[in-house]
GROMACS .gro file of C-alpha atoms in nm:
model
  348
    1MET     CA    1 -15.674  -0.870   3.495
    2SER     CA    2 -15.915  -0.863   3.203
    3THR     CA    3 -15.876  -0.634   2.906
    4ALA     CA    4 -16.238  -0.535   2.956
    5GLY     CA    5 -16.323  -0.211   3.132
    6SER     CA    6 -16.143   0.119   3.157
    7ALA     CA    7 -15.769   0.166   3.200
    8ASN     CA    8 -15.619   0.266   3.537
    9PRO     CA    9 -15.289   0.443   3.461
   10GLU     CA   10 -15.291   0.655   3.780
   11TYR     CA   11 -15.279   0.351   4.008
   12VAL     CA   12 -15.032   0.149   3.799
   13ASN     CA   13 -14.792   0.441   3.751
   14ALA     CA   14 -14.792   0.512   4.125
   15ARG     CA   15 -14.696   0.150   4.196
   16VAL     CA   16 -14.432   0.155   3.922
   17ARG     CA   17 -14.275   0.476   4.058
   18ALA     CA   18 -14.228   0.304   4.394
   19ARG     CA   19 -14.064   0.003   4.225
   20ARG     CA   20 -13.839   0.228   4.018
   21GLY     CA   21 -13.708   0.391   4.334
   22ALA     CA   22 -13.575   0.053   4.447
   23LEU     CA   23 -13.358  -0.006   4.138
   24PHE     CA   24 -12.982  -0.026   4.189
   25SER     CA   25 -12.788   0.297   4.142
   26ASP     CA   26 -12.471   0.342   3.936
   27GLU     CA   27 -12.274   0.359   4.261
   28GLU     CA   28 -12.419   0.025   4.373
   29TYR     CA   29 -12.311  -0.132   4.043
   30ARG     CA   30 -11.958  -0.007   4.108
   31LYS     CA   31 -11.967  -0.163   4.456
   32LEU     CA   32 -12.073  -0.494   4.304
   33THR     CA   33 -11.777  -0.493   4.062
   34ARG     CA   34 -11.549  -0.525   4.366
   35MET     CA   35 -11.736  -0.828   4.505
   36GLY     CA   36 -11.719  -1.199   4.436
   37PRO     CA   37 -12.035  -1.395   4.342
   38ALA     CA   38 -12.107  -1.497   4.704
   39GLU     CA   39 -12.081  -1.135   4.820
   40ILE     CA   40 -12.304  -1.020   4.534
   41ALA     CA   41 -12.568  -1.274   4.639
   42ARG     CA   42 -12.553  -1.147   4.999
   43PHE     CA   43 -12.586  -0.789   4.875
   44MET     CA   44 -12.891  -0.889   4.671
   45GLU     CA   45 -13.039  -1.059   4.977
   46GLU     CA   46 -13.058  -0.716   5.143
   47SER     CA   47 -13.245  -0.567   4.847
   48GLU     CA   48 -13.560  -0.630   4.642
   49TYR     CA   49 -13.415  -0.973   4.557
   50GLU     CA   50 -13.438  -1.104   4.917
   51GLU     CA   51 -13.731  -1.337   4.852
   52GLU     CA   52 -13.572  -1.498   4.545
   53ILE     CA   53 -13.227  -1.539   4.703
   54ASN     CA   54 -13.378  -1.705   5.013
   55ALA     CA   55 -13.608  -1.931   4.809
   56LEU     CA   56 -13.332  -2.050   4.575
   57GLY     CA   57 -13.035  -2.046   4.813
   58SER     CA   58 -13.069  -2.411   4.916
   59ARG     CA   59 -13.054  -2.532   4.555
   60TYR     CA   60 -12.804  -2.299   4.390
   61SER     CA   61 -12.493  -2.102   4.477
   62GLY     CA   62 -12.259  -1.850   4.317
   63VAL     CA   63 -12.345  -1.722   3.971
   64ASP     CA   64 -12.621  -1.982   3.924
   65LEU     CA   65 -12.803  -1.850   4.231
   66ILE     CA   66 -12.767  -1.492   4.111
   67GLU     CA   67 -12.897  -1.566   3.760
   68TYR     CA   68 -13.197  -1.770   3.870
   69ALA     CA   69 -13.285  -1.506   4.131
   70LEU     CA   70 -13.255  -1.225   3.874
   71ASN     CA   71 -13.481  -1.392   3.621
   72ARG     CA   72 -13.740  -1.499   3.878
   73ASN     CA   73 -13.756  -1.148   4.022
   74LEU     CA   74 -13.784  -0.993   3.676
   75ALA     CA   75 -14.078  -1.216   3.589
   76LYS     CA   76 -14.244  -1.140   3.923
   77GLN     CA   77 -14.208  -0.764   3.878
   78PHE     CA   78 -14.369  -0.769   3.534
   79ASN     CA   79 -14.644  -1.012   3.630
   80ASP     CA   80 -14.727  -0.777   3.919
   81ILE     CA   81 -14.770  -0.492   3.671
   82LEU     CA   82 -15.013  -0.703   3.468
   83ASP     CA   83 -15.204  -0.788   3.787
   84TRP     CA   84 -15.242  -0.416   3.864
   85ALA     CA   85 -15.345  -0.308   3.512
   86GLU     CA   86 -15.693  -0.306   3.364
   87GLY     CA   87 -15.861  -0.248   3.030
   88ARG     CA   88 -15.665  -0.099   2.743
   89LEU     CA   89 -15.359  -0.044   2.963
   90TYR     CA   90 -15.343  -0.416   3.038
   91ASP     CA   91 -15.355  -0.495   2.666
   92LEU     CA   92 -15.075  -0.252   2.582
   93ILE     CA   93 -14.849  -0.386   2.858
   94ALA     CA   94 -14.922  -0.750   2.774
   95ARG     CA   95 -14.835  -0.688   2.409
   96TYR     CA   96 -14.502  -0.531   2.503
   97LEU     CA   97 -14.413  -0.806   2.750
   98ARG     CA   98 -14.430  -1.058   2.466
   99LYS     CA   99 -14.076  -0.936   2.400
  100PHE     CA  100 -13.977  -1.198   2.657
  101ASP     CA  101 -14.136  -1.470   2.446
  102ALA     CA  102 -13.912  -1.342   2.166
  103TRP     CA  103 -13.613  -1.336   2.402
  104ASN     CA  104 -13.678  -1.693   2.514
  105VAL     CA  105 -13.720  -1.827   2.161
  106LYS     CA  106 -13.392  -1.664   2.053
  107THR     CA  107 -13.217  -1.788   2.368
  108ILE     CA  108 -13.321  -2.148   2.298
  109ILE     CA  109 -13.221  -2.116   1.930
  110ARG     CA  110 -12.875  -1.991   2.031
  111GLY     CA  111 -12.841  -2.261   2.294
  112ILE     CA  112 -12.922  -2.542   2.051
  113TYR     CA  113 -12.689  -2.389   1.789
  114ALA     CA  114 -12.400  -2.370   2.039
  115ASP     CA  115 -12.477  -2.714   2.186
  116ILE     CA  116 -12.533  -2.572   2.534
  117ASP     CA  117 -12.690  -2.796   2.796
  118ARG     CA  118 -13.059  -2.762   2.882
  119GLU     CA  119 -13.006  -2.632   3.236
  120SER     CA  120 -12.778  -2.352   3.119
  121ILE     CA  121 -13.029  -2.244   2.853
  122ASP     CA  122 -13.308  -2.254   3.111
  123ALA     CA  123 -13.106  -2.026   3.341
  124ASP     CA  124 -13.117  -1.754   3.074
  125LEU     CA  125 -13.493  -1.770   3.013
  126ILE     CA  126 -13.714  -1.489   3.142
  127ARG     CA  127 -14.058  -1.631   3.212
  128ALA     CA  128 -14.250  -1.305   3.186
  129GLY     CA  129 -14.419  -1.332   2.847
  130GLU     CA  130 -14.729  -1.508   2.721
  131PHE     CA  131 -14.574  -1.856   2.699
  132ASP     CA  132 -14.646  -2.053   3.014
  133ASP     CA  133 -14.391  -2.268   3.200
  134ARG     CA  134 -14.521  -2.592   3.050
  135PHE     CA  135 -14.476  -2.471   2.692
  136LEU     CA  136 -14.131  -2.325   2.763
  137ASP     CA  137 -14.024  -2.656   2.917
  138ARG     CA  138 -14.139  -2.832   2.599
  139LEU     CA  139 -13.933  -2.591   2.387
  140LEU     CA  140 -13.630  -2.661   2.606
  141ASP     CA  141 -13.664  -3.029   2.519
  142ALA     CA  142 -13.607  -2.959   2.147
  143SER     CA  143 -13.281  -3.118   2.032
  144THR     CA  144 -13.257  -2.939   1.694
  145ILE     CA  145 -13.351  -2.598   1.561
  146GLU     CA  146 -13.578  -2.764   1.305
  147GLU     CA  147 -13.766  -2.938   1.590
  148LEU     CA  148 -13.798  -2.607   1.776
  149VAL     CA  149 -13.936  -2.431   1.467
  150THR     CA  150 -14.194  -2.709   1.431
  151MET     CA  151 -14.297  -2.669   1.796
  152LEU     CA  152 -14.355  -2.297   1.741
  153LYS     CA  153 -14.615  -2.348   1.469
  154GLY     CA  154 -14.935  -2.179   1.574
  155THR     CA  155 -14.754  -1.908   1.775
  156ILE     CA  156 -14.690  -1.556   1.648
  157PHE     CA  157 -14.336  -1.666   1.552
  158GLY     CA  158 -14.423  -1.983   1.361
  159GLU     CA  159 -14.483  -1.861   1.007
  160LEU     CA  160 -14.186  -1.624   0.981
  161LEU     CA  161 -13.951  -1.876   1.144
  162GLU     CA  162 -14.050  -2.140   0.889
  163GLU     CA  163 -13.973  -1.896   0.608
  164ALA     CA  164 -13.635  -1.805   0.762
  165TYR     CA  165 -13.529  -2.163   0.830
  166GLU     CA  166 -13.424  -2.223   0.469
  167ASP     CA  167 -13.186  -1.924   0.482
  168TYR     CA  168 -13.044  -2.057   0.806
  169GLU     CA  169 -12.986  -2.399   0.652
  170ASN     CA  170 -12.813  -2.246   0.351
  171THR     CA  171 -12.588  -2.010   0.548
  172ASP     CA  172 -12.550  -2.165   0.895
  173VAL     CA  173 -12.598  -1.810   1.029
  174LEU     CA  174 -12.854  -1.738   1.301
  175VAL     CA  175 -12.937  -1.385   1.187
  176PRO     CA  176 -13.231  -1.490   0.963
  177LEU     CA  177 -13.395  -1.680   1.250
  178GLU     CA  178 -13.336  -1.406   1.506
  179ASN     CA  179 -13.464  -1.139   1.267
  180ALA     CA  180 -13.775  -1.346   1.198
  181VAL     CA  181 -13.851  -1.359   1.571
  182ASP     CA  182 -13.805  -0.983   1.604
  183ARG     CA  183 -14.026  -0.914   1.301
  184ALA     CA  184 -14.304  -1.131   1.435
  185PHE     CA  185 -14.293  -0.955   1.772
  186TYR     CA  186 -14.296  -0.600   1.634
  187GLU     CA  187 -14.560  -0.671   1.370
  188ARG     CA  188 -14.796  -0.802   1.637
  189LEU     CA  189 -14.701  -0.518   1.874
  190LEU     CA  190 -14.795  -0.248   1.625
  191GLU     CA  191 -15.099  -0.428   1.489
  192GLY     CA  192 -15.410  -0.228   1.573
  193LEU     CA  193 -15.225   0.021   1.794
  194VAL     CA  194 -15.449   0.326   1.822
  195VAL     CA  195 -15.233   0.638   1.842
  196ASP     CA  196 -15.383   0.913   2.052
  197GLU     CA  197 -15.268   1.161   2.314
  198ALA     CA  198 -15.190   0.887   2.564
  199THR     CA  199 -14.993   0.664   2.323
  200GLN     CA  200 -14.819   0.912   2.091
  201GLN     CA  201 -14.491   0.907   2.284
  202TYR     CA  202 -14.511   0.529   2.315
  203ARG     CA  203 -14.547   0.499   1.936
  204GLU     CA  204 -14.246   0.728   1.886
  205PHE     CA  205 -14.045   0.514   2.126
  206LEU     CA  206 -14.141   0.197   1.936
  207GLU     CA  207 -14.032   0.363   1.612
  208ALA     CA  208 -13.691   0.436   1.766
  209GLU     CA  209 -13.664   0.080   1.899
  210ILE     CA  210 -13.741  -0.059   1.552
  211ASP     CA  211 -13.493   0.178   1.386
  212PHE     CA  212 -13.220   0.066   1.627
  213ARG     CA  213 -13.309  -0.299   1.572
  214ASN     CA  214 -13.296  -0.258   1.192
  215ALA     CA  215 -12.961  -0.080   1.213
  216ARG     CA  216 -12.815  -0.349   1.436
  217ASN     CA  217 -12.946  -0.631   1.219
  218ALA     CA  218 -12.815  -0.471   0.900
  219LEU     CA  219 -12.469  -0.433   1.053
  220ARG     CA  220 -12.475  -0.792   1.174
  221LEU     CA  221 -12.564  -0.914   0.827
  222ALA     CA  222 -12.295  -0.697   0.671
  223ARG     CA  223 -12.032  -0.834   0.912
  224SER     CA  224 -12.148  -1.197   0.877
  225GLY     CA  225 -12.063  -1.212   0.507
  226ALA     CA  226 -12.374  -1.420   0.447
  227ASP     CA  227 -12.545  -1.383   0.110
  228ILE     CA  228 -12.876  -1.265   0.255
  229ASP     CA  229 -13.086  -0.969   0.145
  230PRO     CA  230 -13.152  -0.758   0.457
  231SER     CA  231 -13.478  -0.630   0.308
  232GLU     CA  232 -13.622  -0.979   0.357
  233TYR     CA  233 -13.581  -0.933   0.732
  234TYR     CA  234 -13.666  -0.565   0.752
  235ILE     CA  235 -13.895  -0.474   1.044
  236GLU     CA  236 -14.178  -0.244   0.942
  237GLY     CA  237 -14.269   0.052   1.161
  238GLY     CA  238 -13.951   0.257   1.193
  239LYS     CA  239 -13.876   0.598   1.044
  240LEU     CA  240 -13.507   0.591   0.959
  241PHE     CA  241 -13.489   0.337   0.675
  242SER     CA  242 -13.702   0.186   0.405
  243ALA     CA  243 -13.647  -0.182   0.325
  244THR     CA  244 -13.472  -0.094  -0.002
  245GLU     CA  245 -13.245   0.162   0.164
  246LEU     CA  246 -13.148  -0.081   0.437
  247SER     CA  247 -13.065  -0.348   0.182
  248GLN     CA  248 -12.834  -0.108  -0.002
  249LEU     CA  249 -12.672   0.027   0.315
  250ALA     CA  250 -12.603  -0.318   0.460
  251THR     CA  251 -12.349  -0.380   0.184
  252ASN     CA  252 -12.165  -0.064   0.282
  253PRO     CA  253 -12.128  -0.034   0.661
  254ASP     CA  254 -11.952   0.305   0.629
  255GLU     CA  255 -12.254   0.454   0.452
  256LEU     CA  256 -12.487   0.296   0.708
  257VAL     CA  257 -12.292   0.458   0.992
  258THR     CA  258 -12.303   0.793   0.809
  259ARG     CA  259 -12.679   0.761   0.766
  260ILE     CA  260 -12.727   0.698   1.137
  261ARG     CA  261 -12.491   0.983   1.224
  262GLU     CA  262 -12.694   1.226   1.012
  263SER     CA  263 -13.027   1.109   1.158
  264THR     CA  264 -13.219   1.234   1.461
  265TYR     CA  265 -13.029   0.975   1.666
  266GLY     CA  266 -12.685   1.101   1.561
  267ASP     CA  267 -12.610   1.311   1.867
  268GLU     CA  268 -12.708   1.035   2.111
  269LEU     CA  269 -12.499   0.776   1.929
  270SER     CA  270 -12.203   0.994   1.830
  271VAL     CA  271 -11.948   0.834   2.065
  272ALA     CA  272 -12.069   0.483   1.984
  273LEU     CA  273 -12.047   0.549   1.610
  274ASN     CA  274 -11.689   0.671   1.651
  275GLU     CA  275 -11.601   0.353   1.839
  276LEU     CA  276 -11.767   0.140   1.574
  277GLU     CA  277 -11.565   0.305   1.297
  278GLU     CA  278 -11.238   0.282   1.490
  279ALA     CA  279 -11.265  -0.062   1.648
  280GLU     CA  280 -11.483  -0.225   1.383
  281SER     CA  281 -11.660  -0.410   1.663
  282LEU     CA  282 -12.035  -0.439   1.698
  283ILE     CA  283 -12.035  -0.518   2.069
  284GLY     CA  284 -11.971  -0.164   2.192
  285PHE     CA  285 -12.210  -0.021   1.934
  286GLU     CA  286 -12.492  -0.256   2.030
  287ARG     CA  287 -12.439  -0.167   2.396
  288ALA     CA  288 -12.454   0.202   2.305
  289LEU     CA  289 -12.780   0.143   2.118
  290GLU     CA  290 -12.924  -0.010   2.435
  291ALA     CA  291 -12.808   0.284   2.644
  292ALA     CA  292 -12.952   0.534   2.396
  293LEU     CA  293 -13.287   0.353   2.394
  294LEU     CA  294 -13.290   0.344   2.774
  295GLU     CA  295 -13.215   0.716   2.789
  296TYR     CA  296 -13.485   0.784   2.531
  297SER     CA  297 -13.733   0.582   2.736
  298ASP     CA  298 -13.669   0.804   3.038
  299THR     CA  299 -13.847   1.085   2.852
  300LEU     CA  300 -14.160   0.874   2.815
  301GLY     CA  301 -14.442   1.010   3.024
  302SER     CA  302 -14.288   1.355   3.061
  303ILE     CA  303 -14.568   1.502   2.849
  304PHE     CA  304 -14.845   1.257   2.942
  305PRO     CA  305 -14.739   1.108   3.279
  306LEU     CA  306 -15.060   0.907   3.313
  307SER     CA  307 -14.992   0.698   3.002
  308ILE     CA  308 -14.814   0.369   2.936
  309GLY     CA  309 -14.486   0.561   2.891
  310PRO     CA  310 -14.354   0.549   3.248
  311ILE     CA  311 -14.440   0.178   3.268
  312ILE     CA  312 -14.240   0.095   2.954
  313SER     CA  313 -13.955   0.309   3.087
  314TYR     CA  314 -13.954   0.105   3.409
  315ILE     CA  315 -13.962  -0.224   3.219
  316LEU     CA  316 -13.649  -0.124   3.026
  317ALA     CA  317 -13.475   0.006   3.337
  318LYS     CA  318 -13.548  -0.318   3.526
  319GLU     CA  319 -13.421  -0.524   3.232
  320ARG     CA  320 -13.102  -0.322   3.233
  321GLU     CA  321 -13.055  -0.374   3.607
  322VAL     CA  322 -13.081  -0.750   3.560
  323GLU     CA  323 -12.840  -0.746   3.265
  324ASN     CA  324 -12.588  -0.533   3.457
  325ILE     CA  325 -12.592  -0.753   3.768
  326ARG     CA  326 -12.560  -1.064   3.550
  327ALA     CA  327 -12.266  -0.912   3.362
  328ILE     CA  328 -12.093  -0.823   3.689
  329ALA     CA  329 -12.141  -1.172   3.837
  330ARG     CA  330 -12.020  -1.345   3.521
  331GLY     CA  331 -11.729  -1.104   3.489
  332ARG     CA  332 -11.615  -1.163   3.846
  333GLU     CA  333 -11.643  -1.540   3.798
  334ALA     CA  334 -11.429  -1.510   3.483
  335GLY     CA  335 -11.164  -1.310   3.668
  336LEU     CA  336 -11.219  -0.976   3.492
  337ASP     CA  337 -11.104  -0.664   3.674
  338GLU     CA  338 -11.333  -0.375   3.771
  339ASN     CA  339 -11.257  -0.166   3.463
  340GLU     CA  340 -11.317  -0.457   3.226
  341ILE     CA  341 -11.650  -0.532   3.391
  342GLU     CA  342 -11.762  -0.168   3.380
  343GLN     CA  343 -11.708  -0.175   3.005
  344GLU     CA  344 -11.978  -0.445   2.988
  345LEU     CA  345 -12.238  -0.240   3.176
  346VAL     CA  346 -12.506  -0.008   3.043
  347ILE     CA  347 -12.492   0.292   3.278
  348LEU     CA  348 -12.642   0.630   3.191
   0.00000   0.00000   0.00000
C-alpha cells in the first residue's frame, strides 16, 4: 500500500486480532517440548504453518524444515499487515519492520565472524524488512565483515557501521558493530515521529525498548572486558540513562543493576535481576528483558485500541512464537530434556 491517504487502523487491528488468536499457547509449547523435530513439523502442519511446511517439505526435513517454515511464515504475516495498512499507519508499521533489516545484518555479521556456512546463515534470516531478496543474497555472499560493511554503504546502517568497524578491528569484539546497527535502526525509527493521542503509548513502548537495549549493551560491554566507551554506542530516545551515566555504570555492573532495580522497570525485572547477580550470566537476564518487553507490549492499545499499539504487540508476540518453536526444535535435536528446553523459552 501507499503511504498516501488516511490510515485504516480499524480494519488492520481487526485482521491482527484474528491472527493473534491463532498463536501457540503456553500449553502447546509444553507439548512441543516432548516431541522430536519430525513430530514438531507434523504439529506445525496442522496449524497456521501448514502452507510453509507443505511447500518446503520436499526440500528440507527435521530442524531445517522447521526453521525455514518459521521464517517464511513470519515474513508472510508481516507483509500481509503492510498490504492491509494505508497512509500514516503503513509508514509507522514499515518503519518498525525495518528491525528485521537490523536482525539480518547482525545475523550475517555473526555468521561471518563465526565462520558459519552461507546456508546456515540464510536459514536464520527473516525476510520481512525493507531489504529485498536480491540484496540480502548479495550480503550473504560477503566473505569478510569489511566486505559486508562496504556493501551496506548507502543504507541506513552504512555510516554508523563504518565508524564502528575500527573499534571492531581493534578489539575483535562484535558489540561495536551490533550496537551501530541498533543505533541506526532506532534513530531512523524515531526520526519525525509525531506523538499524539494515537501514538503516545507507542512512543512510551519505544522508550522502554531503547532503555532495555541500552542496559543490555552496557552489560555486554562490561562483561566483554573490551576498552570501549559505551557512550559512543548509546542509543538516543530512552528515559532511564543518559550517555554519560551509561558510560559510568558500564564499568560497575553492580551499580547498573541497582539503577535498573530502582527504576520504573524494577518490579517487572526483579527476578531476572536477582538471577543476574547470583549467576553472573547475561543469558537469563536478556531473556527476562524480552519477556518484560513482551508483557509491556500487551498493554499497548488498551487506552487507544485503534492505534498502532495492538499491531506492534502482535508483531512481538509472533516473533516470540517463532523464537520459542525454534528453541524447542534445536533443543530436542541437541538432546536437551523438557526442563532444560523450557528454560530457553519466553513464556508469560
